[in-house]
Tab-separated table of C-alpha atoms and ligand atoms in Angstrom:
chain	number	residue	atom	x	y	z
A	217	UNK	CA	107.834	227.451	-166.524
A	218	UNK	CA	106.144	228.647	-163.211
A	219	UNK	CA	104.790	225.586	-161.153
A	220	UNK	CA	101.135	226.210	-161.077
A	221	UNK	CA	100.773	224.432	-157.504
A	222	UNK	CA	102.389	227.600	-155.917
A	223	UNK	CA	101.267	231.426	-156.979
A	224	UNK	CA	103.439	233.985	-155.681
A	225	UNK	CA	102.734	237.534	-154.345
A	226	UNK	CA	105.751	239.748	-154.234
A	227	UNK	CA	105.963	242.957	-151.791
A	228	UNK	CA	108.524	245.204	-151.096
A	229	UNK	CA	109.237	244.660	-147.408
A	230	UNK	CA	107.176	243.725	-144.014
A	231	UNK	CA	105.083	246.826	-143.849
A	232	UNK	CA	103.519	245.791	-147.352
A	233	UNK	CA	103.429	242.120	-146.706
A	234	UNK	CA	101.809	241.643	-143.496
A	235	UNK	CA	98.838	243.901	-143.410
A	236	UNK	CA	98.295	241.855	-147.115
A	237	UNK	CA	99.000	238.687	-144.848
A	238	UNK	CA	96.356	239.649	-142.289
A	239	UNK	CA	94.164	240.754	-145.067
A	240	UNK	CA	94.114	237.432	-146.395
A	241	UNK	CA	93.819	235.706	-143.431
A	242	UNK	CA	90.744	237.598	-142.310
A	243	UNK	CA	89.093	236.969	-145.344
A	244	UNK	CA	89.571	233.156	-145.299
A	245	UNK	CA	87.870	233.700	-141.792
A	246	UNK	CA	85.082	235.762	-143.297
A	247	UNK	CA	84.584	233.010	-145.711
A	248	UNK	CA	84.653	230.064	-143.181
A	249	UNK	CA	82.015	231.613	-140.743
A	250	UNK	CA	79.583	232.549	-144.063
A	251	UNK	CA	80.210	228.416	-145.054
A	252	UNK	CA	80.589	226.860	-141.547
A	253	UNK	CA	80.573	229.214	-138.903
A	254	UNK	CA	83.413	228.401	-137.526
A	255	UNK	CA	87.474	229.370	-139.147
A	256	UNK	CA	90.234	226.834	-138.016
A	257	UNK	CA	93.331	227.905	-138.494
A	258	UNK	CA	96.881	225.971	-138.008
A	259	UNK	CA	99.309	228.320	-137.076
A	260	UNK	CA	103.634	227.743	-137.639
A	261	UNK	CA	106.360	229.465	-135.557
A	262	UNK	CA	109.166	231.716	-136.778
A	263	UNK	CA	107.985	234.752	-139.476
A	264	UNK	CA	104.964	233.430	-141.163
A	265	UNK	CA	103.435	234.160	-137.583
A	266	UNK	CA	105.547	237.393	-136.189
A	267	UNK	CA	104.122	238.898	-139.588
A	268	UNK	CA	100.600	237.651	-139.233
A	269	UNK	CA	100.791	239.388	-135.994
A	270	UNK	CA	102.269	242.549	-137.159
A	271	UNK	CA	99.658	243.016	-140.006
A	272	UNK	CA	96.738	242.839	-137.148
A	273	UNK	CA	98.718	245.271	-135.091
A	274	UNK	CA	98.976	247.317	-138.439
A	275	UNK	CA	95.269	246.730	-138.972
A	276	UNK	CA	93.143	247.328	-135.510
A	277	UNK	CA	89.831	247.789	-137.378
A	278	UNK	CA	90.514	245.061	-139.576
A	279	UNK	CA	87.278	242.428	-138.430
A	280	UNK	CA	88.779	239.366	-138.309
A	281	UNK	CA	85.865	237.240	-136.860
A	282	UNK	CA	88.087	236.365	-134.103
A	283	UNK	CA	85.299	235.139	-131.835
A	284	UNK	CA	85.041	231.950	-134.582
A	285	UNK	CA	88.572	230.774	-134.365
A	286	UNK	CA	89.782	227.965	-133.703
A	287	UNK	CA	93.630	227.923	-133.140
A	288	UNK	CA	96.163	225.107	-134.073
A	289	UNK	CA	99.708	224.464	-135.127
A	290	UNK	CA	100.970	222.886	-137.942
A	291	UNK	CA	104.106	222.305	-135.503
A	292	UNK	CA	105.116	222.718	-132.422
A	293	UNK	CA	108.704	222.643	-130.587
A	294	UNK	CA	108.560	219.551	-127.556
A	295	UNK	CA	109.447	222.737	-124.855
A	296	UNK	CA	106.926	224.212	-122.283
A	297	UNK	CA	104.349	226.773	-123.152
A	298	UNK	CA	106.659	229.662	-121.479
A	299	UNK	CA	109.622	228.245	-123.006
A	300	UNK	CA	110.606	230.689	-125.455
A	301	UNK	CA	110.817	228.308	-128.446
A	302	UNK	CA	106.995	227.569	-127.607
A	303	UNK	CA	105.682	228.402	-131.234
A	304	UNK	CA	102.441	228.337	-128.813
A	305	UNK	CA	104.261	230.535	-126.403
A	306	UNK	CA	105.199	232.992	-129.189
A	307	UNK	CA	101.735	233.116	-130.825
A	308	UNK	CA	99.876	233.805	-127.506
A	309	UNK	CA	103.005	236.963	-126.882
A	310	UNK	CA	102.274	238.315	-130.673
A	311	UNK	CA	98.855	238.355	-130.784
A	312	UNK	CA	96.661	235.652	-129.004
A	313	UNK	CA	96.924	237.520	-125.934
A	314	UNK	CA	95.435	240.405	-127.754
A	315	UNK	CA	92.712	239.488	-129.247
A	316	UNK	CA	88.964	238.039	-128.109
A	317	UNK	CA	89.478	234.582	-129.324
A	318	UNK	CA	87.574	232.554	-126.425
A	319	UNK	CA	90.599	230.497	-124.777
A	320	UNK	CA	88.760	226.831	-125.169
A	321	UNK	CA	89.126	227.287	-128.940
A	322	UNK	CA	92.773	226.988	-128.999
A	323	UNK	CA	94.451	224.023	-128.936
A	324	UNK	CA	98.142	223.885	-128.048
A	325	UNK	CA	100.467	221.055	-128.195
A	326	UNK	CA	100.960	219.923	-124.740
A	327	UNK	CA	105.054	220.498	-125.133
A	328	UNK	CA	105.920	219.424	-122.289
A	329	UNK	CA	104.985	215.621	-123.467
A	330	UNK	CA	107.536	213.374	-125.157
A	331	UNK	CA	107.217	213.870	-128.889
A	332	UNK	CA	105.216	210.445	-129.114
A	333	UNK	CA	102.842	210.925	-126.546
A	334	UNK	CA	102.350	214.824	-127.372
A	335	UNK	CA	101.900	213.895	-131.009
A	336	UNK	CA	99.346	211.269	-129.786
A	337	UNK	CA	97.278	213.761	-127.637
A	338	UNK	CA	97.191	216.457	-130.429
A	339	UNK	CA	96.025	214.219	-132.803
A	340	UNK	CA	93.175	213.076	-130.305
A	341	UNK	CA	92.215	216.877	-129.768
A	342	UNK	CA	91.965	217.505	-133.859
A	343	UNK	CA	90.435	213.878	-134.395
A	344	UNK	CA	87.606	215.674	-132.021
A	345	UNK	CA	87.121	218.717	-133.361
A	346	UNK	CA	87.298	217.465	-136.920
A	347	UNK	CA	84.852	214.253	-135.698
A	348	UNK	CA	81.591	215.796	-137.072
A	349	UNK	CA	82.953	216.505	-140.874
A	350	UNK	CA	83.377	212.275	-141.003
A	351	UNK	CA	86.496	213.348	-143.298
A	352	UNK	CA	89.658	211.112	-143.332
A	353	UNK	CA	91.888	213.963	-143.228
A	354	UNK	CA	90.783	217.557	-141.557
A	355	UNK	CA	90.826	220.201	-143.436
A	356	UNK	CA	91.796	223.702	-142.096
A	357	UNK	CA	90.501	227.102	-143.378
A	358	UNK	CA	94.124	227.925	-143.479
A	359	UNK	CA	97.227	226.281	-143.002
A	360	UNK	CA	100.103	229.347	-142.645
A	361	UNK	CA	103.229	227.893	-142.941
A	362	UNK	CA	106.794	229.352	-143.597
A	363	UNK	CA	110.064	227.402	-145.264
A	364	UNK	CA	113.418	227.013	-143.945
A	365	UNK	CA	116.700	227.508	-146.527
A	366	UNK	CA	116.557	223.506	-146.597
A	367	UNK	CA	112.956	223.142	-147.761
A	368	UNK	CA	111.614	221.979	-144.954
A	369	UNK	CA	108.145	223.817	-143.376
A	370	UNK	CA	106.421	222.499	-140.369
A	371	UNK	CA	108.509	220.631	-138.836
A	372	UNK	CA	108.638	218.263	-141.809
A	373	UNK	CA	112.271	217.969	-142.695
A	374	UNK	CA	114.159	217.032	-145.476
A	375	UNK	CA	115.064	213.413	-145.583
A	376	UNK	CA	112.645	212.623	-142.491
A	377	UNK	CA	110.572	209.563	-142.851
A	378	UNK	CA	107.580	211.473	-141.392
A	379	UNK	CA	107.160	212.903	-144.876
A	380	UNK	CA	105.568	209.599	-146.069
A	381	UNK	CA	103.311	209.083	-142.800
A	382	UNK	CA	99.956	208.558	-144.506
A	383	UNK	CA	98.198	207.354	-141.366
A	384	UNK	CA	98.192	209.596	-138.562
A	385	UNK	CA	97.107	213.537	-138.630
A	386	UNK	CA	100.136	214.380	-136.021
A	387	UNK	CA	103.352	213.086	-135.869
A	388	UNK	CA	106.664	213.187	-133.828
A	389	UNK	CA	109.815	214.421	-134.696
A	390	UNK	CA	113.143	213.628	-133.363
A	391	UNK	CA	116.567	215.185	-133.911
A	392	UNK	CA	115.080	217.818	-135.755
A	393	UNK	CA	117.936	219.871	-137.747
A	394	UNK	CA	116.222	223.326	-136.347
A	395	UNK	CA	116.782	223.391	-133.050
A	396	UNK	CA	114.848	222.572	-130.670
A	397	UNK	CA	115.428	218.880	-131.640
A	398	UNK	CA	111.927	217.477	-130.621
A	399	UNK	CA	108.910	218.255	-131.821
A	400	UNK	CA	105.526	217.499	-133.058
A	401	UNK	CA	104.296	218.523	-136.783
A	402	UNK	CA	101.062	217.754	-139.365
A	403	UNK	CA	101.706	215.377	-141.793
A	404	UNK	CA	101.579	216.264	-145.237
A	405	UNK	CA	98.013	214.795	-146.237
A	406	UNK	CA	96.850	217.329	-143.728
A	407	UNK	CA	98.610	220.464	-145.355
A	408	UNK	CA	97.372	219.068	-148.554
A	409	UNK	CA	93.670	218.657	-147.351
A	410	UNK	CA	93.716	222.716	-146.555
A	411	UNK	CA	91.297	224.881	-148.144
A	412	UNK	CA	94.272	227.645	-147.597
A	413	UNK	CA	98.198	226.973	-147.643
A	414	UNK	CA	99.686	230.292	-146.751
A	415	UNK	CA	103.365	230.244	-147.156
A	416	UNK	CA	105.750	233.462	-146.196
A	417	UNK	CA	109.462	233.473	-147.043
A	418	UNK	CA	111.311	236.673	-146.738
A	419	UNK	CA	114.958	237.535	-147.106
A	420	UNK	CA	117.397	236.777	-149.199
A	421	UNK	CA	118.575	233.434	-147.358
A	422	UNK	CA	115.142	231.970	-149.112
A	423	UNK	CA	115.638	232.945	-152.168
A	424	UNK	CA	117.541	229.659	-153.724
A	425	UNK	CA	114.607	227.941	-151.688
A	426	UNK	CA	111.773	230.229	-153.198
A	427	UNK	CA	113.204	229.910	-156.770
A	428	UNK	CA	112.895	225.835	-156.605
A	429	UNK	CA	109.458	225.990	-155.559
A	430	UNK	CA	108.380	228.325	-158.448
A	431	UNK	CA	110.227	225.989	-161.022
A	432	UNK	CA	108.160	223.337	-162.028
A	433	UNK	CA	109.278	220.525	-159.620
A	434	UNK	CA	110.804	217.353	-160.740
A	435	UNK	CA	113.382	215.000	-158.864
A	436	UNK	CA	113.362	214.311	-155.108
A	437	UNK	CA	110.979	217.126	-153.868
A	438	UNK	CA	111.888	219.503	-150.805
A	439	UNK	CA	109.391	219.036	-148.644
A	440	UNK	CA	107.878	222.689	-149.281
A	441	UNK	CA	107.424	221.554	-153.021
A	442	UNK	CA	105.124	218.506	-151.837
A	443	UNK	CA	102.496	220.981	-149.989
A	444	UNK	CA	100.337	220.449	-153.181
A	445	UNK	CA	96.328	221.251	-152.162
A	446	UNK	CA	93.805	219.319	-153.566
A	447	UNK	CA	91.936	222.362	-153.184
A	448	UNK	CA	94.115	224.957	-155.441
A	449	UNK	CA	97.418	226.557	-155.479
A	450	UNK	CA	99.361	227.706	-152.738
A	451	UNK	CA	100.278	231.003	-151.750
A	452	UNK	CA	103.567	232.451	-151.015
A	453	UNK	CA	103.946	236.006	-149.569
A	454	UNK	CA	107.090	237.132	-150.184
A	455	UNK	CA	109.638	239.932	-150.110
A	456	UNK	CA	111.862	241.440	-153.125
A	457	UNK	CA	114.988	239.777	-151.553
A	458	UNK	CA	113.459	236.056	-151.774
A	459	UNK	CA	111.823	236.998	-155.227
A	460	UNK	CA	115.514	237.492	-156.107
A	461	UNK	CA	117.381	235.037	-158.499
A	462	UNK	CA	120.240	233.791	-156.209
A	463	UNK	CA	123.593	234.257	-157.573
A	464	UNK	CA	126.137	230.936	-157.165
A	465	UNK	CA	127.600	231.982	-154.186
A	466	UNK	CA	124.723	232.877	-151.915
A	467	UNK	CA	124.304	230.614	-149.165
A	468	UNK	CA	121.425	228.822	-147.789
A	469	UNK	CA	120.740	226.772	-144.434
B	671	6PG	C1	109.144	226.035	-136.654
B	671	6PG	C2	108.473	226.561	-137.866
B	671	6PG	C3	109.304	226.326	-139.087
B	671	6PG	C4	109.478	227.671	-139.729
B	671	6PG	C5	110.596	227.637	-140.744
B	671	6PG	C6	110.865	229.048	-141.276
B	671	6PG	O1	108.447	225.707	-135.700
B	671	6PG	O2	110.370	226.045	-136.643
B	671	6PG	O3	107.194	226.158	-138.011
B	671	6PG	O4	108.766	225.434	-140.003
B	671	6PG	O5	108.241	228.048	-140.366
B	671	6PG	O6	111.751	227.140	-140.106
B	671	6PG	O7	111.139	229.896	-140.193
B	671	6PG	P1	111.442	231.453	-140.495
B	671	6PG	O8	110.310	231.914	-141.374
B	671	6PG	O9	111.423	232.117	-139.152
B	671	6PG	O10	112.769	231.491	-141.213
């Protein structure tokens, strides 16, 4: 029994997945300027975001409204921007820096604040650009978020009390089992208010992952498993290797 919160498209490798990625992506943005005129976007670190980038290198003419984005993060490492675990850092290196998004609409974690205080600030800077919907939770065009071997995806973590926060928009996280240990993440009502949840999982090290979040979820829920939108399913880009069933003895973080 497939868990209808999540639907899953399958592709053979990178080259198939990310221009499909960036396909996707630019049609959310299509969408959002037709409705609203604007597309915000919360962007995570690691591969959801190298193969966003890839599939608009793989793209050029793809018209992605760029001009009407808005940039965030759904997390961000406590390190300065030229740090190279800034997921901001990272983003800008892939593609930012390559594309005509005016530089006031994106909005970085200041990283180089303690996780409190940065957490505090980015929640200021989305409580103001989210001011004039009068929502109690923003909600993003699309949220693109990836999974670690553990469940976790943003920087919410397994285990980590922040997964119950029901108050603030931006929280901090300490001792974070992914290295860098400090950082600052959404909370979940805010992946669950997106319009979009874009997951991307590939290799075989997310398979065992990949296979509990298609199963119809019961028991204490990996944090991946409790991105449920109000506004429909989920959806995971994957490759063949995390579509796999795992076999007993593969390993996972
Ligand atoms: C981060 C990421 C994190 C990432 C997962 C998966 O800042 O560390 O946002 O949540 O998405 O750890 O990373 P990979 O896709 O690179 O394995």
């Amino acid at each position: 029994m497939n868990n209808p919160a999540h639907q899953f498209h399958v592709f053979r490798g990178p080259t198939e997945l990310s221009p499909a990625l960036a396909r996707r992506v630019a049609s959310a943005a299509a969408t959002a300027v037709q409705e609203r005129g604007r597309f915000r976007i919360a962007l995570s670190g690691g591969s959801a975001m190298l193969r966003l980038a890839a599939g608009f290198r793989l793209l050029p003419e793809l018209n992605a409204y760029w001009g009407a984005w808005r940039v965030y993060w759904a997390d961000e490492r406590c390190v300065a921007a030229d740090d190279p675990n800034s997921n901001y850092g990272a983003a800008r290196a892939e593609f930012l820096d390559d594309v005509p998004i005016p530089a006031d609409q994106i909005f970085p974690v200041d990283g180089t604040l303690l996780p409190e205080e940065a957490a505090r600030a980015y929640e200021a800077a989305l409580r103001r650009e989210f001011a004039a919907d009068g929502d109690a939770w923003p909600r993003f065009d699309v949220i693109l978020l990836g999974v670690g071997g553990d469940g976790h995806t943003a920087s919410l973590f397994p285990g980590n009390p922040v997964l119950t926060e029901m108050v603030h928009w931006a929280a901090p996280v300490w001792q974070s089992p992914k290295p860098p240990p400090t950082r600052v993440t959404l909370t979940l009502p805010v992946l669950n208010h997106a319009r979009q949840a874009l997951f991307v999982a590939m290799g075989r090290d997310k398979a065992r992952v990949v296979q509990k979040v298609r199963a119809v979820a019961n028991g204490d829920l990996l944090p991946a498993q409790r991105v449920h939108l109000t506004a429909g399913p989920c959806e995971w880009f994957i490759d063949e290797q995390a579509a796999e069933q795992p076999t007993s003895e593969s390993h996972h973080e």
